[in-house]
XYZ file of C-alpha atoms in Angstrom:
766
model
C -20.001 47.113 57.123
C -16.367 47.421 56.057
C -14.052 44.528 57.023
C -11.129 45.402 59.387
C -8.567 44.215 56.814
C -9.911 46.497 54.068
C -7.246 49.221 53.438
C -9.953 51.829 52.946
C -11.071 51.311 56.540
C -7.605 51.635 58.086
C -6.220 54.609 56.315
C -4.429 52.540 53.688
C -2.702 50.185 56.133
C -3.354 46.440 55.870
C -3.790 44.804 59.268
C -2.647 41.136 59.579
C -4.932 39.613 62.254
C -2.683 36.546 62.599
C 0.098 38.706 64.036
C -2.200 39.705 66.954
C -2.717 36.051 68.019
C -0.616 34.476 70.793
C 2.376 32.495 69.444
C 0.958 29.067 70.433
C -2.434 29.739 68.814
C -0.721 31.148 65.732
C 1.382 27.956 65.322
C -1.658 25.709 65.730
C -3.599 27.760 63.174
C -0.765 27.501 60.650
C -0.533 23.694 61.099
C -4.274 23.308 60.586
C -4.248 25.546 57.528
C -1.310 23.582 56.065
C -3.088 20.228 56.506
C -6.331 21.519 54.976
C -4.437 23.013 52.068
C -2.649 19.717 51.339
C -5.983 17.873 51.342
C -7.449 20.474 49.024
C -4.457 20.131 46.693
C -4.908 16.378 46.521
C -8.557 16.863 45.640
C -7.642 19.284 42.890
C -5.144 16.790 41.522
C -7.737 14.007 41.504
C -10.345 16.218 39.913
C -8.152 17.374 37.065
C -6.107 14.169 36.539
C -3.045 16.321 36.972
C -0.260 15.973 39.531
C 0.524 18.108 42.575
C 3.969 18.763 43.990
C 4.154 19.988 47.612
C 7.468 21.703 48.230
C 9.121 25.058 48.731
C 9.954 27.473 51.528
C 7.923 30.583 52.309
C 8.705 32.938 55.080
C 11.407 30.666 56.470
C 8.963 27.734 56.832
C 8.101 24.804 54.575
C 4.830 25.712 52.948
C 2.887 23.922 50.216
C 3.558 25.080 46.690
C 1.107 23.684 44.192
C 2.124 22.702 40.656
C -0.686 21.238 38.630
C 0.337 19.537 35.402
C -2.362 19.492 32.741
C -2.297 16.354 30.571
C -4.391 17.929 27.858
C -2.429 18.124 24.588
C -1.465 21.627 23.574
C -0.836 22.603 20.000
C 2.853 22.915 19.305
C 4.655 24.766 16.572
C 4.363 21.770 14.238
C 0.555 21.940 14.461
C 0.673 25.483 13.079
C 2.717 24.469 10.029
C 0.617 23.477 6.984
C 0.560 19.775 6.196
C 1.920 20.534 2.738
C 5.221 21.509 4.376
C 5.498 18.583 6.784
C 4.199 15.620 4.787
C 7.154 13.647 3.349
C 4.946 12.157 0.614
C 4.037 15.674 -0.526
C 7.713 16.626 -0.694
C 8.458 13.399 -2.568
C 5.882 14.357 -5.196
C 7.354 17.848 -5.499
C 10.783 16.293 -5.953
C 9.423 14.043 -8.709
C 7.789 17.022 -10.449
C 11.017 19.051 -10.277
C 13.103 16.104 -11.466
C 10.771 15.553 -14.408
C 10.803 19.268 -15.265
C 14.626 19.343 -15.176
C 14.867 16.297 -17.420
C 12.182 17.646 -19.738
C 13.852 21.036 -20.162
C 17.257 19.383 -20.628
C 15.921 17.305 -23.498
C 14.265 20.404 -24.924
C 17.455 22.483 -24.687
C 18.259 22.238 -28.457
C 14.797 23.606 -29.187
C 15.313 26.388 -26.674
C 18.729 27.239 -28.191
C 17.145 27.529 -31.611
C 14.423 29.765 -30.197
C 17.059 31.919 -28.472
C 19.005 32.287 -31.710
C 15.850 33.114 -33.646
C 14.604 35.636 -31.092
C 18.069 37.188 -30.803
C 18.242 37.726 -34.554
C 14.766 39.233 -34.549
C 15.682 41.472 -31.615
C 18.968 42.523 -33.262
C 17.264 43.316 -36.523
C 14.504 45.225 -34.751
C 16.849 47.337 -32.591
C 19.311 48.082 -35.394
C 16.412 49.134 -37.602
C 14.948 51.274 -34.841
C 18.311 52.929 -34.086
C 19.008 53.575 -37.766
C 15.539 55.062 -38.219
C 15.977 57.299 -35.191
C 19.444 58.557 -36.037
C 18.796 59.129 -39.726
C 15.192 60.332 -39.366
C 13.836 57.798 -41.859
C 10.247 58.844 -41.142
C 10.855 61.919 -43.365
C 11.441 59.632 -46.330
C 7.738 58.887 -46.673
C 6.840 62.542 -46.231
C 9.253 63.588 -48.983
C 7.857 60.958 -51.364
C 4.315 62.130 -50.740
C 5.332 65.761 -51.273
C 6.924 64.921 -54.605
C 3.774 63.118 -55.779
C 1.169 65.684 -54.682
C 2.736 69.133 -55.479
C 2.908 70.145 -59.191
C 2.785 73.493 -61.131
C 0.442 74.373 -63.969
C 2.706 72.904 -66.611
C 3.065 69.552 -64.736
C 6.530 70.391 -63.407
C 7.405 69.495 -59.756
C 7.617 72.251 -57.223
C 10.685 71.235 -55.178
C 10.344 73.944 -52.568
C 8.404 71.731 -50.113
C 10.724 68.807 -50.706
C 13.759 70.976 -50.053
C 12.222 72.253 -46.880
C 11.488 68.710 -45.678
C 15.030 67.632 -46.462
C 16.432 70.547 -44.526
C 14.293 69.722 -41.538
C 15.436 66.094 -41.779
C 19.122 67.072 -41.722
C 18.595 69.350 -38.765
C 16.664 66.824 -36.706
C 19.163 64.056 -37.529
C 22.121 66.222 -36.490
C 20.360 67.050 -33.204
C 19.540 63.432 -32.484
C 23.097 62.259 -33.116
C 24.364 64.855 -30.646
C 21.950 63.909 -27.856
C 23.438 62.702 -24.571
C 21.514 59.409 -24.787
C 22.930 58.716 -28.258
C 26.476 59.485 -27.178
C 26.180 57.411 -24.008
C 24.622 54.506 -25.901
C 27.347 54.511 -28.504
C 29.998 54.734 -25.790
C 28.401 51.844 -23.852
C 28.139 49.616 -26.926
C 31.723 50.371 -27.932
C 32.995 49.696 -24.415
C 31.041 46.424 -24.177
C 32.393 45.220 -27.533
C 35.916 46.161 -26.481
C 35.464 44.318 -23.182
C 34.225 41.169 -24.907
C 37.130 41.260 -27.341
C 39.574 41.709 -24.464
C 38.071 38.797 -22.555
C 38.257 36.622 -25.657
C 41.917 37.557 -26.176
C 42.949 37.008 -22.570
C 40.835 34.068 -21.375
C 39.398 32.501 -24.513
C 35.871 31.278 -25.192
C 35.390 29.870 -21.678
C 34.622 33.362 -20.370
C 33.549 34.945 -23.637
C 30.273 33.028 -23.676
C 29.241 34.228 -20.190
C 30.261 37.761 -21.149
C 27.901 37.603 -24.120
C 24.942 36.451 -22.009
C 23.752 40.004 -21.146
C 23.730 40.901 -24.849
C 21.868 37.695 -25.758
C 19.365 38.232 -22.959
C 18.716 41.795 -24.103
C 18.296 40.697 -27.712
C 15.883 37.901 -26.650
C 13.809 40.451 -24.731
C 13.754 42.736 -27.767
C 12.756 39.783 -29.958
C 9.961 38.721 -27.604
C 8.686 42.288 -27.532
C 8.690 42.415 -31.299
C 6.875 39.089 -31.710
C 4.462 39.781 -28.868
C 2.932 42.585 -30.917
C 1.364 39.950 -33.161
C 0.188 37.626 -30.333
C 1.270 35.864 -27.122
C 4.637 34.136 -27.194
C 5.533 30.825 -25.455
C 9.259 30.447 -24.973
C 9.478 27.472 -22.573
C 7.194 24.473 -23.100
C 5.174 23.234 -20.134
C 6.584 19.945 -18.724
C 3.208 19.225 -17.092
C 1.738 18.770 -20.575
C 4.159 15.948 -21.430
C 2.592 12.452 -21.552
C 5.048 11.131 -18.954
C 4.639 14.062 -16.544
C 3.744 13.258 -12.911
C 0.083 13.669 -12.108
C -0.912 17.109 -10.805
C -4.229 18.812 -10.176
C -3.810 20.776 -13.413
C -3.293 17.614 -15.423
C -6.244 15.881 -13.769
C -8.478 18.907 -14.389
C -7.734 18.729 -18.110
C -8.357 14.973 -18.164
C -11.724 15.337 -16.413
C -12.744 18.067 -18.837
C -11.728 15.901 -21.779
C -13.743 13.011 -20.347
C -16.792 15.268 -20.079
C -16.996 15.211 -16.285
C -15.981 18.815 -15.593
C -17.155 21.881 -17.500
C -14.591 24.223 -18.971
C -14.695 26.626 -16.025
C -14.894 23.947 -13.271
C -11.904 22.694 -11.279
C -11.276 20.166 -8.543
C -10.639 21.421 -5.009
C -7.746 19.591 -3.344
C -8.325 18.620 0.300
C -4.667 17.697 0.932
C -1.321 18.114 -0.807
C -0.627 15.938 -3.841
C 1.094 12.839 -2.485
C 3.541 10.342 -3.900
C 1.875 7.222 -2.456
C 1.896 3.471 -3.067
C 4.200 3.653 -6.062
C 2.107 6.319 -7.786
C 0.535 9.732 -7.190
C -2.601 10.340 -5.118
C -4.890 13.366 -5.295
C -7.607 13.845 -2.697
C -10.242 16.312 -3.820
C -13.831 17.399 -4.065
C -15.558 18.765 -7.157
C -19.016 20.235 -7.524
C -21.476 17.529 -8.537
C -18.777 14.870 -9.045
C -18.952 11.497 -7.253
C -16.903 8.320 -7.197
C -19.496 6.426 -9.235
C -19.375 9.097 -11.969
C -15.597 8.818 -12.215
C -15.667 5.029 -12.190
C -18.291 4.993 -14.937
C -15.939 7.025 -17.138
C -12.656 5.526 -15.961
C -11.812 4.393 -19.496
C -12.202 7.943 -20.884
C -10.193 9.398 -17.982
C -7.404 6.886 -18.547
C -7.392 7.712 -22.256
C -7.142 11.434 -21.471
C -4.203 10.716 -19.159
C -2.667 8.398 -21.773
C -2.427 5.403 -19.443
C -4.079 2.005 -19.187
C -7.369 1.876 -17.312
C -5.756 -0.565 -14.855
C -3.210 2.129 -13.928
C -5.734 4.405 -12.209
C -7.729 3.786 -9.043
C -10.695 5.751 -7.703
C -11.939 5.380 -4.122
C -14.215 7.323 -1.757
C -12.645 8.770 1.396
C -15.259 10.139 3.788
C -18.169 10.365 1.359
C -18.916 9.626 -2.330
C -17.997 13.225 -3.118
C -14.660 13.133 -1.286
C -12.480 11.274 -3.749
C -9.069 9.656 -3.738
C -7.657 9.483 -7.268
C -4.476 7.438 -7.685
C -2.415 6.908 -10.822
C 0.851 5.183 -11.650
C 3.021 5.396 -14.766
C 3.924 1.678 -14.732
C 1.882 -1.511 -14.712
C 0.901 -2.007 -11.039
C 0.505 -5.736 -11.592
C 3.777 -6.331 -13.437
C 5.834 -9.143 -11.963
C 5.131 -11.007 -8.746
C 5.087 -9.895 -5.126
C 6.159 -12.225 -2.312
C 3.530 -13.130 0.233
C 3.586 -11.161 3.512
C 3.201 -14.540 5.184
C 6.906 -15.125 4.527
C 7.737 -12.526 7.173
C 4.897 -13.385 9.533
C 5.763 -13.666 13.218
C 3.286 -15.680 15.239
C -0.337 -16.691 14.688
C -3.016 -14.612 12.986
C -6.766 -14.145 13.319
C -7.970 -15.409 9.954
C -11.624 -14.733 10.802
C -11.653 -11.071 11.813
C -8.323 -9.734 10.501
C -8.164 -11.997 7.483
C -5.428 -13.503 5.346
C -3.174 -11.390 3.088
C -4.057 -13.323 -0.055
C -3.564 -10.690 -2.773
C -2.734 -7.061 -3.495
C -4.602 -4.285 -5.285
C -3.515 -1.655 -7.821
C -1.875 0.434 -5.129
C 0.147 -2.543 -3.902
C -1.799 -2.806 -0.645
C -2.518 -6.236 0.796
C -6.156 -7.238 0.328
C -7.281 -9.272 3.311
C -9.464 -12.328 2.739
C -11.525 -12.725 5.904
C -12.942 -16.116 6.794
C -15.806 -14.291 8.506
C -18.906 -15.370 6.545
C -16.651 -16.620 3.717
C -18.637 -18.611 1.201
C -16.608 -18.339 -1.965
C -16.273 -19.497 -5.543
C -12.860 -19.290 -7.248
C -12.738 -19.891 -10.992
C -10.176 -19.663 -13.731
C -8.743 -21.370 -16.768
C -5.759 -23.685 -16.677
C -2.543 -21.883 -15.603
C -4.558 -18.808 -14.588
C -3.370 -18.941 -10.963
C -6.245 -20.685 -9.191
C -3.817 -22.955 -7.340
C -1.856 -19.924 -6.139
C -5.025 -18.315 -4.771
C -5.773 -21.500 -2.815
C -2.143 -21.673 -1.663
C -2.405 -18.200 -0.136
C -5.689 -19.188 1.504
C -4.492 -22.509 2.947
C -1.092 -21.242 4.112
C -2.713 -18.215 5.729
C -5.431 -20.243 7.447
C -2.743 -22.616 8.736
C -1.352 -19.766 10.868
C -4.628 -19.606 12.810
C -4.521 -22.622 15.157
C -8.317 -22.480 15.624
C -8.967 -23.351 11.974
C -9.429 -26.973 10.962
C -8.638 -27.170 7.263
C -10.210 -29.857 5.093
C -9.613 -30.255 1.368
C -11.343 -32.438 -1.190
C -9.896 -32.351 -4.705
C -10.970 -33.882 -7.963
C -7.585 -33.723 -9.707
C -3.836 -33.340 -9.034
C -3.565 -34.724 -5.483
C 0.138 -33.812 -5.296
C -0.731 -30.091 -5.615
C -2.141 -30.061 -2.070
C 0.027 -32.738 -0.459
C 2.432 -30.047 0.785
C -0.311 -28.861 3.168
C -0.987 -32.283 4.739
C 0.895 -31.618 8.031
C -1.911 -29.187 8.978
C -4.862 -30.792 7.157
C -7.492 -32.418 9.346
C -8.941 -34.055 6.233
C -7.583 -34.446 2.728
C -9.283 -36.664 0.155
C -8.857 -37.205 -3.556
C -11.768 -38.288 -5.770
C -13.795 -39.763 -2.926
C -17.330 -38.632 -3.776
C -18.996 -41.058 -1.382
C -16.680 -40.052 1.460
C -17.276 -36.382 0.633
C -21.004 -37.011 0.875
C -20.526 -38.496 4.332
C -18.324 -35.536 5.269
C -21.045 -33.108 4.234
C -23.611 -35.066 6.265
C -21.387 -34.665 9.298
C -20.996 -30.963 8.525
C -24.766 -30.512 8.509
C -24.940 -32.264 11.869
C -22.059 -30.102 13.165
C -23.843 -26.912 12.076
C -27.007 -28.005 13.883
C -25.082 -28.812 17.088
C -23.272 -25.475 16.960
C -26.570 -23.631 16.497
C -27.994 -25.392 19.551
C -24.848 -24.602 21.529
C -25.191 -20.887 20.728
C -28.921 -20.955 21.429
C -28.262 -22.330 24.905
C -25.957 -19.365 25.487
C -28.574 -16.958 24.196
C -26.594 -15.902 21.123
C -27.208 -16.237 17.407
C -23.608 -15.697 16.298
C -20.388 -16.918 17.951
C -17.904 -14.641 19.659
C -14.162 -15.226 19.953
C -14.549 -17.520 22.959
C -17.147 -19.604 21.138
C -14.914 -19.949 18.092
C -11.979 -20.931 20.289
C -14.107 -23.579 21.998
C -15.942 -24.932 18.938
C -13.107 -24.444 16.482
C -13.352 -22.988 12.984
C -14.081 -25.212 10.015
C -12.754 -24.399 6.535
C -13.782 -26.772 3.765
C -12.121 -26.323 0.358
C -13.327 -28.294 -2.645
C -10.855 -27.992 -5.505
C -11.808 -28.980 -9.043
C -15.399 -28.853 -7.808
C -16.762 -29.629 -11.265
C -15.517 -33.207 -10.870
C -17.900 -33.547 -7.925
C -20.768 -31.254 -8.915
C -21.193 -31.483 -12.702
C -24.527 -33.206 -13.265
C -24.399 -33.017 -17.066
C -22.516 -36.246 -17.757
C -23.509 -39.529 -19.455
C -23.064 -41.349 -16.132
C -26.422 -41.338 -14.320
C -24.960 -42.457 -10.994
C -22.415 -39.656 -11.137
C -25.111 -37.125 -12.008
C -27.197 -38.310 -9.067
C -24.208 -37.990 -6.726
C -23.510 -34.496 -8.098
C -27.063 -33.395 -7.343
C -26.839 -34.900 -3.870
C -23.554 -33.109 -3.135
C -24.926 -29.833 -4.511
C -27.920 -29.966 -2.177
C -25.730 -30.653 0.858
C -23.243 -27.921 -0.042
C -26.133 -25.497 -0.512
C -27.354 -26.310 2.982
C -23.872 -25.677 4.408
C -23.478 -22.425 2.438
C -26.763 -21.109 3.789
C -26.245 -21.925 7.458
C -22.533 -22.505 8.045
C -21.095 -19.001 8.114
C -23.147 -18.009 11.154
C -21.593 -20.778 13.269
C -17.966 -20.734 12.102
C -18.166 -23.153 9.158
C -16.804 -21.739 5.887
C -16.817 -23.089 2.345
C -14.654 -22.432 -0.731
C -15.266 -24.015 -4.144
C -12.692 -23.832 -6.942
C -13.428 -24.748 -10.549
C -11.350 -24.785 -13.716
C -12.744 -23.682 -17.086
C -16.108 -22.744 -15.559
C -19.134 -23.082 -17.760
C -22.708 -22.033 -17.272
C -24.682 -24.654 -15.394
C -21.609 -26.521 -14.113
C -22.449 -25.369 -10.578
C -26.147 -25.252 -9.748
C -27.625 -21.764 -9.466
C -29.151 -22.477 -6.036
C -25.647 -23.117 -4.678
C -24.153 -20.142 -6.536
C -26.734 -17.849 -4.943
C -25.193 -18.528 -1.513
C -21.542 -18.182 -2.594
C -21.375 -14.425 -2.105
C -17.602 -14.061 -2.544
C -16.473 -14.588 -6.149
C -12.908 -14.584 -7.466
C -12.530 -14.904 -11.231
C -9.085 -15.264 -12.775
C -8.366 -15.405 -16.506
C -11.079 -17.358 -18.315
C -11.693 -18.346 -21.923
C -14.711 -16.183 -22.720
C -17.474 -13.967 -21.392
C -19.737 -16.962 -20.710
C -17.169 -18.433 -18.323
C -16.684 -15.036 -16.662
C -20.430 -14.706 -16.050
C -20.499 -18.284 -14.715
C -18.147 -17.232 -11.913
C -19.014 -13.586 -11.283
C -22.720 -13.844 -11.942
C -24.992 -13.301 -14.908
C -24.454 -9.963 -16.668
C -21.166 -9.167 -14.920
C -19.244 -8.803 -18.176
C -21.799 -6.308 -19.427
C -21.142 -4.212 -16.320
C -17.481 -3.818 -17.180
C -15.877 -6.865 -15.530
C -13.768 -8.572 -18.200
C -11.559 -11.343 -16.778
C -11.557 -12.912 -20.225
C -9.273 -10.053 -21.347
C -6.573 -10.805 -18.774
C -3.357 -11.866 -20.508
C -1.749 -15.207 -19.699
C 1.460 -13.548 -18.451
C -0.563 -11.487 -15.925
C -1.581 -14.564 -13.901
C -2.648 -14.778 -11.102
C -4.503 -11.520 -11.787
C -8.268 -11.614 -11.347
C -11.427 -9.852 -10.262
C -12.834 -10.286 -6.772
C -16.501 -9.539 -6.321
C -17.972 -9.387 -2.852
C -19.838 -7.236 -0.397
C -17.343 -4.379 -0.946
C -17.883 -4.399 -4.726
C -15.536 -5.407 -7.530
C -11.778 -5.300 -7.135
C -8.956 -6.035 -9.555
C -6.396 -7.950 -7.533
C -3.425 -10.272 -7.946
C -2.513 -13.161 -5.663
C 0.777 -13.013 -3.801
C 3.540 -15.329 -4.924
C 4.317 -18.410 -2.824
C 6.813 -20.312 -4.959
C 6.685 -23.977 -4.055
C 8.151 -25.517 -7.215
C 11.490 -23.652 -7.230
C 11.907 -22.348 -3.690
C 9.749 -24.624 -1.560
C 8.132 -21.597 0.092
C 4.791 -23.305 0.754
C 6.547 -26.151 2.580
C 8.454 -23.685 4.737
C 5.282 -21.757 5.556
C 3.444 -24.944 6.472
C 6.378 -26.042 8.634
C 6.291 -22.755 10.545
C 2.509 -22.898 10.845
C 2.790 -26.487 12.090
C 5.251 -25.345 14.759
C 2.769 -22.676 15.900
C -0.049 -25.228 15.915
C 2.165 -27.711 17.730
C 2.802 -25.153 20.447
C -0.962 -24.577 20.749
C -1.726 -28.310 20.651
C -3.664 -27.824 17.413
C -2.012 -30.253 14.980
C -4.422 -32.792 13.450
C -3.168 -35.546 15.772
C -3.202 -33.417 18.938
C -6.849 -32.496 19.475
C -10.216 -34.244 19.176
C -11.867 -34.051 15.764
C -15.492 -35.147 15.869
C -15.913 -35.064 12.103
C -12.900 -37.150 11.115
C -13.455 -39.508 14.045
C -17.025 -40.063 12.843
C -15.753 -40.712 9.303
C -13.323 -43.286 10.638
C -16.108 -44.923 12.658
C -18.354 -45.082 9.574
C -15.785 -46.263 7.039
C -12.888 -47.714 9.004
C -10.610 -45.446 6.940
C -8.748 -42.247 7.784
C -7.917 -39.231 5.632
C -6.204 -37.259 8.410
C -3.137 -35.500 6.918
C -3.998 -36.944 3.517
C -4.366 -40.573 4.494
C -2.040 -42.997 2.783
C 1.198 -41.234 1.711
C -0.503 -37.872 2.106
C -2.052 -38.010 -1.366
C -5.717 -38.128 -0.388
C -6.183 -41.898 -0.461
C -7.858 -43.207 2.734
C -5.671 -45.298 5.019
C -6.880 -48.075 7.346
C -7.836 -46.823 10.787
C -4.880 -46.865 13.144
C -2.337 -46.506 10.330
C 0.059 -43.595 10.606
C -1.049 -41.059 7.998
C 0.767 -38.231 6.312
C 3.183 -37.657 3.433
C 5.776 -40.301 2.562
C 4.705 -42.653 5.324
C 4.585 -39.990 7.996
C 7.289 -37.341 7.644
C 7.342 -34.740 10.412
C 6.134 -31.204 9.590
C 9.604 -29.582 9.769
C 12.895 -29.491 11.643
C 11.849 -26.600 13.913
C 8.657 -28.429 14.864
C 10.739 -31.522 15.633
C 13.130 -29.519 17.793
C 10.214 -28.014 19.727
C 8.801 -31.504 20.202
C 12.134 -32.621 21.694
C 12.134 -29.610 24.034
C 8.557 -30.386 25.062
C 9.357 -34.038 25.778
C 12.237 -32.832 27.988
C 9.950 -30.526 29.970
C 10.642 -27.320 28.007
C 14.053 -26.524 29.547
C 15.710 -23.184 28.850
C 18.270 -24.873 26.568
C 19.384 -28.251 25.262
C 22.775 -29.499 24.175
C 23.169 -30.456 20.528
C 23.792 -34.092 21.471
C 20.571 -34.186 23.516
C 18.634 -32.636 20.628
C 20.074 -35.149 18.187
C 19.124 -38.013 20.497
C 15.567 -36.730 20.710
C 15.387 -36.190 16.934
C 16.659 -39.735 16.404
C 13.705 -41.041 18.409
C 11.291 -39.089 16.201
C 12.987 -39.870 12.883
C 15.685 -42.555 13.161
C 16.008 -42.798 9.384
C 17.438 -39.253 9.349
C 19.009 -38.508 12.719
C 20.318 -41.785 14.137
C 24.069 -42.386 14.268
C 23.791 -45.060 11.607
C 21.826 -42.751 9.299
C 24.528 -40.101 9.714
C 27.323 -42.601 9.034
C 28.807 -42.372 12.529
C 29.937 -45.305 14.583
C 27.814 -46.127 17.612
C 29.300 -44.683 20.800
C 31.405 -42.021 19.091
C 29.610 -39.077 20.710
C 32.085 -36.461 19.481
C 31.709 -37.514 15.837
C 27.935 -37.812 16.274
C 27.707 -34.263 17.688
C 29.991 -32.886 14.978
C 28.308 -34.610 12.007
C 24.766 -34.347 13.345
C 25.276 -30.722 14.356
C 26.330 -29.846 10.799
C 23.303 -31.616 9.312
C 21.058 -29.900 11.843
C 22.395 -26.453 10.885
C 21.832 -27.180 7.176
C 18.261 -28.352 7.830
C 17.534 -25.231 9.890
C 18.994 -22.890 7.237
C 16.966 -24.593 4.512
C 13.730 -24.195 6.460
C 14.413 -20.542 7.335
C 15.505 -19.512 3.842
C 13.643 -16.422 2.699
C 12.041 -15.734 6.101
C 14.612 -13.208 7.331
C 15.065 -15.201 10.559
C 18.092 -17.173 11.713
C 18.881 -19.761 14.360
C 22.413 -20.616 15.439
C 23.925 -22.901 18.034
C 25.325 -21.140 21.084
C 27.763 -22.114 23.770
C 27.485 -21.650 27.518
C 29.554 -22.300 30.626
C 26.959 -22.085 33.400
C 26.200 -25.610 34.562
C 29.158 -26.990 32.580
C 30.562 -26.167 29.175
C 28.179 -27.097 26.386
C 26.988 -26.110 22.925
C 23.369 -26.208 21.814
C 20.128 -24.265 21.307
C 17.931 -22.051 23.483
C 14.180 -22.737 23.546
C 13.224 -19.057 23.165
C 15.408 -18.767 20.042
C 13.943 -21.918 18.493
C 10.450 -20.572 19.146
C 11.341 -17.192 17.601
C 12.833 -18.877 14.523
C 9.634 -20.931 14.150
C 7.618 -17.694 14.054
C 6.087 -18.167 17.502
C 5.635 -14.899 19.375
C 7.212 -14.804 22.866
C 4.865 -15.642 25.696
């Protein structure tokens, strides 16, 4: 049955049933409909995560107008533009290619000028010869000579009738050709052009004569190329891409891979992105039929030779699969010079376990993170190879993670590690018996941690567990002095075997409960570290060594035969080395932290100490079951390096640390003064100086500053100047500053704000 509002049922007229309702019922119906519609709109908005706007006027009344905003991203115009046109690295590579081509052709310009002159002369000679032959019908010359040779009478006398006829034809054809319109026009054009050039030379000199001659030269070059091209293809401009110093392109890489025997003559790589200028070099991302990363790495030496660069100047990595390859090349030594540590610009603490420590950089200049997670490592290298710098990056980086308790045992050079003592929970020098006790306590600690995790139903700790238990990092430098069992001293050999067994136990079980171990040896030799311990040190870092035997002692037997050659690293390349771990082998160089000339390690440790101080994680601020047990067993303490911070145990209860107990740094001292005052928003300089004098009277008291007691103005002036110099010295090279500021609220005063001191110390705002 047809509805009443259907136009076909009412003769084309639409009937509005609402108009037939009484006014009161119509108003009530509209209100109800409006309320239901608003509820429906809200439901639509909730269902689509869009928004609904109810506004507008329809028919003289406020009615709901729905505007649903879709949050789904829509492709814009930029998404339609190819990446090759929007990637700045791609444009940078194009700019480099164009710049090289311009320089290449500029240097080749004398060669090109000679070629132009040669081709012009050939073209001139060819066209003049052709014109002469055409106008004077020289082709008849050969015909006349043949006629004179072949036609003779019975008596051997020439019959000149044919020759005369040919000569007559030649004269007639020549006269006709010289009267042709094309000949006349050509002669007129050449004469006019010559006259124009002469006029230009007379009026304006050679400055405009040379440009006026360019059309003639260009025409002659074309004629010359045409003449030479008859005998074979002609190359006028050399290809800049074929130059040894040309930027890397897909064409150049194709040729190199063919030369290395990886690609066949008709095969090419297929780029998956534009060629990029990246990381100080050029990167090509490509696929090639049947080519994998391992194939390229196996022939990296041949590829480098084909590209005429050192093997260290290329880098090959997989992207999404072994067949999707990133090939990177630079035209300079990627490991030349030193690079400052990223720690120098670090702001706030780090997660040394999961995120890692920026300890070195790779060929592409990218920071290589050294994660404490499951870190059981062996670092080896000859004298002056950079082993100490590797450990410096490790210790300074770990110091910025307040959860990490750092302990160091060294066999030689105690002063090398004394700079770290403000953050060292344990530091000992040549204390084999004490080290043995320490390892006993570590084994007990590992067992207790395992039980703790078992009670929680977990086999490995999470972040909360690590925060509660703490993270243990034990570094044994000059490990051969502790572990070499091939000496004439039987007692020492026995101790070495005992220490090896305990370290092996820690290496096997420690990583799973937050206990990590690093051994460092100098001039490694086979057998110096027992093979059972080496088997559990999965991270290896070999710097320059004396020979292949030493390299295999660090990296593992047969490593040199597989292409790893740290014995070939030059002395001036230190601290360059090879890292071998779960991710494979990596050529890497430790970042520079210059302690001898710039005191950078001391500044880093001071900033790390300030962060630890804020977290209550300095060696003297939190319980330490291991060191407390050592003190209970021996009555001696090696907290912060023991006596004078040089690794010699101090009697229990004696203040330990460098130089009789120097504070970690001026910023840490200032934060300590703020904390003792209840962490106010700001402190006057005189109040800070008074607090610093309590911490270190030998430096900050009035007498130490040469100011008379009671002269507050002189004390503030002199002490304030010394305080500014101490702050500037500690912040040198960090890019941060801290200055005194004045204020009037609460009385006129000059001093420092707590938030600014914290920021200068590298502590992130709360």
